[in-house]
Amino acid sequence: MSTPKSNTAQEEAAAADITTATKEEATTITCKAAVIWGENEVPKVEEIQVEAPRKGEVRLKIYFASICHTDVLGCKGFPTPLFPRVLGHEGVGTVESVGEGVKDLKSGDLVIPTYLGECGECENCRSGKTNLCQTYPLQAFTGLMPGDGSNRMWVRGKPLYHFLSCSTWSEYTVVDVNYCVKIDSRMPLPHASFLSCGFTTGFGAVWREARVHKGSTVAVLGLGAVGLGVIEGARFHGASQIIGIDINENKRAVGEAFGMTHFINPSKTNDKSISDLVKQLTGGFGVDYSFECTGVARLVNEALEATKVGIGKMMMLGAATEKCVEIDFVTLLSCRTFKYAVFGGVRVQSDLPRLIQKCIDKQVKNLDKLLTHHLFLDDIDKGFEMLKEPECVKVLISIDR
């Protein structure tokens, strides 16, 4: 496999595109994309057609994308088995062209496409209590554009379904402008891709949802990109004890690099429950906050039980194909709080730019430690095997050679 060009070279190419962006009327583009043809199939790079953006939309040239666990679930037909489809919901690129009525973005702007929008005017947005906008909701089930309910991508004459509003495993993609966030060119592009989902979900859950306080105790179940985002967020907000939990022993070192203070490998603890192991490290009381980042249904109750009676908070951040989770009634009787947090509660327009600025200012650190594997779009099928490697955290995809 050829070596992907350096991040710096990719960023210089992006800068060149910014300066040469054309104002000519947009037409359909033929490009390469990773297409999933059916459930449990690996992505296949195909030549596809990407239409011009329509009203309220932008067409993006993608420079970097990455692979998230949710993309793997998407290959399995989660949350709805819509095929053929272009997956990918983490990425960064430039605006190649804009549709009618787009005012806040222009050709050449660097942006992160996201899977949530924010109108700022609906009841939910005005409440300040949630990041789930009523006007621009999570586009997880239809695989179509939110504006008019149609598609913008085609392969072999067939319509392609979109994925989570983004479909970033493509040289070009069309995204509703309300799902895009403009970024500062000082932000390293690979890091920007990681902020599209996983890391932000973890960091945001600490910051926006749990509101972890200084001197508190935290447990993190699953040390992938989401869990490491939780650890970084807990460190940033002054948690005194950060317990990382994973059956992969390789995650001990990376967790410590992010600020983890204790590590539990449940596979090496004589069948003791995770909640009991956490309580052993916290004087028998449990933690103030726990974060379930695996999506494994049987761990939800363990994560909740690992928190303090009466005041403990558990945030669920993982995704899985299992439709139900089971929580013991006795655990509920202990008056702990349980909430799911999509994108960590981060509001796309109000909060994500603030997190980006924290990264630029070096207040939020360690994004470079997420990158463990790097490949070209042409080799994306190998990325799924890379995810299985014990040392893997994030697989970065260079879209252009």
XYZ file of C-alpha atoms in Angstrom:
401
model
C 0.000 0.000 0.000
C 1.350 3.434 -0.910
C 2.135 5.814 1.887
C -0.474 8.567 2.234
C 0.909 12.048 1.740
C 1.664 13.924 4.949
C -0.977 15.881 6.781
C 0.928 19.060 5.932
C 0.846 18.250 2.218
C -2.880 17.580 2.419
C -3.432 20.873 4.195
C -1.381 22.752 1.586
C -3.539 21.180 -1.109
C -6.617 22.336 0.762
C -5.246 25.863 0.926
C -4.620 25.806 -2.824
C -8.206 24.787 -3.433
C -9.406 27.649 -1.263
C -7.549 30.206 -3.360
C -8.716 28.736 -6.674
C -12.357 28.049 -5.798
C -14.533 28.884 -8.797
C -17.733 30.865 -8.824
C -19.034 29.162 -11.961
C -22.442 27.522 -11.820
C -22.172 24.080 -10.229
C -22.898 20.962 -12.272
C -22.911 17.249 -11.522
C -19.468 15.922 -10.574
C -18.146 12.424 -11.215
C -15.834 11.231 -8.454
C -14.826 8.272 -6.295
C -16.647 7.088 -3.198
C -16.756 4.028 -0.955
C -20.110 2.356 -1.603
C -21.786 -0.270 0.578
C -24.036 -2.462 -1.582
C -25.676 -4.578 1.111
C -25.714 -5.665 4.735
C -22.402 -6.935 6.130
C -20.540 -6.115 2.914
C -17.229 -4.282 2.887
C -17.093 -0.881 1.173
C -16.143 -0.888 -2.491
C -14.660 2.168 -4.174
C -16.870 3.116 -7.116
C -17.239 5.964 -9.576
C -20.318 7.939 -8.568
C -22.115 11.113 -9.577
C -22.735 13.915 -7.091
C -25.366 16.471 -8.050
C -25.067 20.214 -7.556
C -26.315 21.536 -4.219
C -29.923 22.673 -4.076
C -31.537 25.344 -1.926
C -29.881 25.597 1.480
C -27.164 23.060 0.624
C -23.425 23.047 -0.030
C -21.266 20.625 -1.953
C -18.039 19.769 -0.180
C -14.702 18.513 -1.400
C -13.597 16.145 1.353
C -9.902 16.005 2.309
C -9.932 13.723 5.322
C -12.476 11.347 6.783
C -12.242 8.756 9.526
C -13.883 5.508 10.565
C -16.223 5.437 13.542
C -17.833 2.421 15.200
C -21.185 3.747 13.994
C -19.960 3.353 10.402
C -19.275 -0.307 11.133
C -22.841 -0.598 12.425
C -24.014 1.138 9.257
C -22.481 -1.670 7.216
C -24.686 -4.031 9.206
C -27.807 -2.058 8.339
C -27.986 0.134 11.441
C -30.201 1.983 12.131
C -32.067 1.167 8.899
C -30.857 -1.175 6.116
C -30.747 1.270 3.207
C -28.475 0.297 0.309
C -26.540 1.146 -1.802
C -25.146 3.757 0.499
C -22.118 5.985 1.042
C -21.125 5.839 4.700
C -18.864 8.115 6.709
C -19.962 10.797 9.154
C -16.588 12.117 10.269
C -14.676 14.379 7.925
C -13.388 17.777 6.923
C -13.278 19.591 3.610
C -13.886 22.805 1.715
C -17.054 24.220 0.235
C -16.829 23.590 -3.519
C -20.158 25.219 -4.415
C -23.239 26.582 -2.684
C -26.933 26.295 -3.398
C -29.599 28.960 -3.494
C -30.065 30.957 -0.312
C -26.793 29.969 1.372
C -25.380 33.067 3.062
C -23.119 31.950 5.891
C -20.764 29.798 3.803
C -19.012 30.422 0.491
C -16.785 28.497 -1.901
C -13.413 27.835 -0.313
C -14.543 27.832 3.314
C -13.131 25.035 5.458
C -15.920 23.134 7.190
C -16.773 20.126 9.313
C -19.966 18.337 8.228
C -21.972 17.013 11.167
C -25.023 14.826 11.721
C -27.002 17.385 13.727
C -28.290 20.831 12.825
C -29.188 23.854 14.907
C -31.731 26.462 13.853
C -31.531 28.513 17.048
C -35.245 29.318 16.859
C -37.266 26.171 17.643
C -38.453 25.342 21.160
C -35.591 22.911 21.727
C -32.893 25.302 20.555
C -34.286 28.212 22.572
C -34.481 26.077 25.701
C -30.718 25.614 25.894
C -31.417 22.169 27.372
C -30.721 19.973 24.345
C -28.815 19.798 21.079
C -31.653 17.990 19.287
C -33.087 20.663 17.014
C -36.715 20.223 15.947
C -36.107 21.872 12.573
C -32.882 20.092 11.625
C -33.001 16.752 13.473
C -30.774 13.702 13.469
C -31.015 12.267 9.941
C -30.445 8.634 10.872
C -33.338 6.722 9.382
C -34.230 7.978 5.884
C -30.833 8.249 4.200
C -32.140 11.294 2.319
C -31.527 15.035 2.334
C -33.418 16.867 5.092
C -34.547 19.696 2.823
C -36.598 17.849 0.217
C -36.303 14.172 1.113
C -34.375 13.172 -2.002
C -30.833 12.023 -2.777
C -27.838 13.804 -4.366
C -25.633 10.820 -5.166
C -25.907 8.164 -7.870
C -23.996 5.007 -8.770
C -24.465 3.006 -11.970
C -27.702 4.876 -12.552
C -29.062 3.980 -9.111
C -29.787 6.433 -6.290
C -27.370 6.288 -3.369
C -28.559 6.701 0.190
C -26.768 9.215 2.388
C -25.557 8.425 5.908
C -26.149 10.670 8.918
C -26.408 13.774 6.705
C -22.729 13.558 5.708
C -21.533 10.586 3.603
C -17.904 11.640 3.972
C -16.346 8.545 2.379
C -16.481 10.325 -0.939
C -14.376 12.859 -2.800
C -17.461 15.084 -2.925
C -20.663 15.152 -0.910
C -23.707 17.406 -0.537
C -24.719 18.536 2.960
C -27.451 20.820 4.270
C -25.742 24.058 5.300
C -27.312 23.868 8.760
C -25.279 20.710 9.426
C -21.936 22.382 8.614
C -19.558 24.288 10.867
C -16.927 26.637 9.492
C -13.488 26.083 10.992
C -10.344 28.143 11.401
C -7.501 27.215 9.038
C -5.207 26.948 12.088
C -7.023 23.757 13.062
C -5.106 20.695 11.783
C -7.423 19.012 9.291
C -7.077 15.453 10.661
C -7.967 16.759 14.123
C -11.004 18.498 12.654
C -12.215 15.185 11.253
C -12.024 13.616 14.709
C -14.223 16.403 16.086
C -17.065 15.386 13.756
C -18.240 12.665 16.124
C -16.290 10.469 18.538
C -13.978 12.761 20.483
C -16.559 15.550 20.631
C -19.206 13.114 21.855
C -17.014 12.158 24.803
C -15.694 15.607 25.639
C -19.107 17.171 25.147
C -20.845 14.708 27.458
C -18.503 15.799 30.248
C -18.866 19.484 29.422
C -22.461 19.938 28.265
C -24.427 17.056 29.797
C -22.869 15.655 32.972
C -21.178 18.970 33.808
C -18.352 17.253 35.649
C -17.088 19.398 38.514
C -13.603 19.980 39.886
C -12.472 17.310 42.336
C -15.088 14.785 41.198
C -14.662 11.105 40.381
C -15.301 9.649 36.928
C -15.512 6.154 35.413
C -15.246 5.563 31.660
C -16.367 2.256 30.142
C -14.650 1.756 26.785
C -11.503 3.628 25.768
C -12.050 4.246 22.087
C -12.200 7.773 20.678
C -15.389 8.540 22.628
C -13.999 7.266 25.925
C -10.720 9.094 25.428
C -12.720 12.238 24.736
C -14.403 11.700 28.106
C -11.018 11.335 29.808
C -9.727 14.518 28.185
C -12.901 16.333 29.196
C -12.660 15.067 32.765
C -9.011 16.144 32.956
C -9.878 19.548 31.501
C -12.644 20.083 34.062
C -10.501 19.073 37.028
C -11.723 15.590 37.973
C -9.525 14.147 40.719
C -9.988 10.462 39.857
C -10.541 9.169 36.318
C -11.040 5.408 36.081
C -10.694 3.883 32.616
C -12.249 0.464 31.946
C -11.440 -1.717 28.936
C -10.690 -5.365 28.203
C -7.909 -4.276 25.822
C -4.729 -3.945 27.882
C -3.219 -1.691 25.200
C -5.689 1.012 26.203
C -3.951 1.472 29.549
C -1.076 3.503 28.088
C -3.202 5.682 25.812
C -5.691 6.304 28.613
C -2.897 7.443 30.915
C -1.593 9.745 28.179
C -4.986 11.474 28.147
C -5.130 11.838 31.935
C -6.578 8.577 33.273
C -5.555 7.926 36.885
C -6.664 4.277 37.292
C -7.255 1.401 34.877
C -9.487 -1.659 35.196
C -9.290 -4.625 32.841
C -12.446 -6.633 33.674
C -11.068 -9.721 31.934
C -8.349 -9.991 34.594
C -10.370 -9.517 37.770
C -11.735 -12.945 38.785
C -15.284 -12.344 37.529
C -15.972 -9.383 39.800
C -18.509 -6.958 38.382
C -17.345 -3.666 36.919
C -19.446 -1.734 39.409
C -17.838 -3.573 42.337
C -14.369 -2.907 40.940
C -15.145 0.796 40.616
C -16.479 0.905 44.169
C -13.289 -0.735 45.432
C -11.360 2.239 44.047
C -13.745 4.820 45.506
C -14.108 3.834 49.141
C -17.168 1.713 48.426
C -19.288 4.630 47.243
C -18.859 4.622 43.484
C -18.128 7.599 41.252
C -19.891 10.906 40.769
C -20.136 10.348 37.017
C -19.877 7.328 34.744
C -19.842 7.209 30.952
C -20.840 4.091 29.008
C -19.005 4.365 25.682
C -19.227 0.817 24.288
C -22.880 0.387 23.365
C -22.836 -3.070 24.975
C -26.320 -3.443 26.459
C -25.312 -5.497 29.505
C -22.870 -2.782 30.604
C -25.505 -0.068 30.937
C -26.691 -1.267 34.336
C -23.080 -1.748 35.456
C -22.242 1.829 34.504
C -25.256 3.124 36.435
C -24.579 0.903 39.453
C -20.982 2.189 39.522
C -22.191 5.687 40.477
C -22.983 7.074 43.919
C -26.385 6.469 45.481
C -28.666 9.493 45.237
C -26.326 11.792 43.323
C -24.588 9.638 40.722
C -24.996 10.440 37.016
C -24.506 7.991 34.160
C -24.235 9.102 30.548
C -24.720 6.548 27.777
C -22.761 7.416 24.637
C -22.271 4.129 22.786
C -24.358 2.721 19.941
C -25.199 -0.880 19.082
C -27.647 -3.026 17.138
C -29.344 -4.324 20.293
C -32.750 -2.677 20.660
C -33.191 -2.988 24.418
C -31.139 -2.535 27.566
C -31.980 -3.915 30.993
C -31.698 -1.894 34.193
C -32.235 -3.464 37.606
C -35.100 -1.923 39.546
C -32.955 -1.851 42.688
C -30.427 0.289 40.813
C -33.194 2.738 39.924
C -34.421 2.800 43.520
C -31.046 4.259 44.453
C -32.089 7.488 42.686
C -29.212 7.731 40.262
C -29.602 9.713 37.020
C -29.347 8.106 33.578
C -29.335 9.893 30.228
C -28.320 9.210 26.636
C -26.307 11.993 25.006
C -26.268 12.274 21.207
C -23.056 14.043 20.105
C -22.372 14.589 23.794
C -25.076 17.242 23.987
C -22.910 19.577 21.883
C -24.887 22.152 19.897
C -23.419 22.320 16.424
C -23.450 26.091 15.941
C -23.327 27.298 19.554
C -20.840 24.873 21.143
C -18.708 23.146 18.504
C -16.902 26.363 17.436
C -16.002 26.908 21.103
C -14.496 23.419 21.328
C -12.568 24.012 18.105
C -11.139 27.207 19.590
C -10.121 25.334 22.754
C -8.194 22.922 20.516
C -6.510 25.744 18.598
C -5.545 27.403 21.893
C -4.060 24.093 23.143
C -6.435 24.032 26.106
C -7.819 20.742 24.807
C -4.915 18.446 24.033
C -4.020 14.985 22.809
C -6.013 14.888 19.545
C -2.840 13.734 17.793
C -2.787 10.662 20.053
C -6.081 9.484 18.550
C -4.463 8.890 15.160
C -3.021 5.384 15.053
C -3.707 4.284 11.455
C -3.779 6.140 8.123
C -4.802 4.999 4.643
C -6.165 6.143 1.279
C -9.822 5.993 0.278
C -8.856 3.322 -2.280
C -7.775 1.074 0.601
C -10.758 1.683 2.858
C -11.638 -2.009 3.036
C -8.377 -2.514 4.960
C -9.555 0.020 7.515
C -12.103 -2.407 8.913
C -9.320 -4.875 9.644
C -7.224 -2.111 11.217
C -10.040 -1.418 13.671
C -9.576 -4.919 15.065
C -5.911 -4.331 15.915
C -5.384 -3.920 19.686
C -3.506 -0.631 19.372
C -6.018 0.990 17.014
C -7.890 4.101 18.142
C -8.724 6.036 14.965
C -8.243 5.237 11.287
C -7.745 8.408 9.238
C -8.683 8.308 5.550
C -6.885 10.529 3.033
C -9.444 11.060 0.293
C -6.927 12.317 -2.309
C -3.591 10.744 -3.133
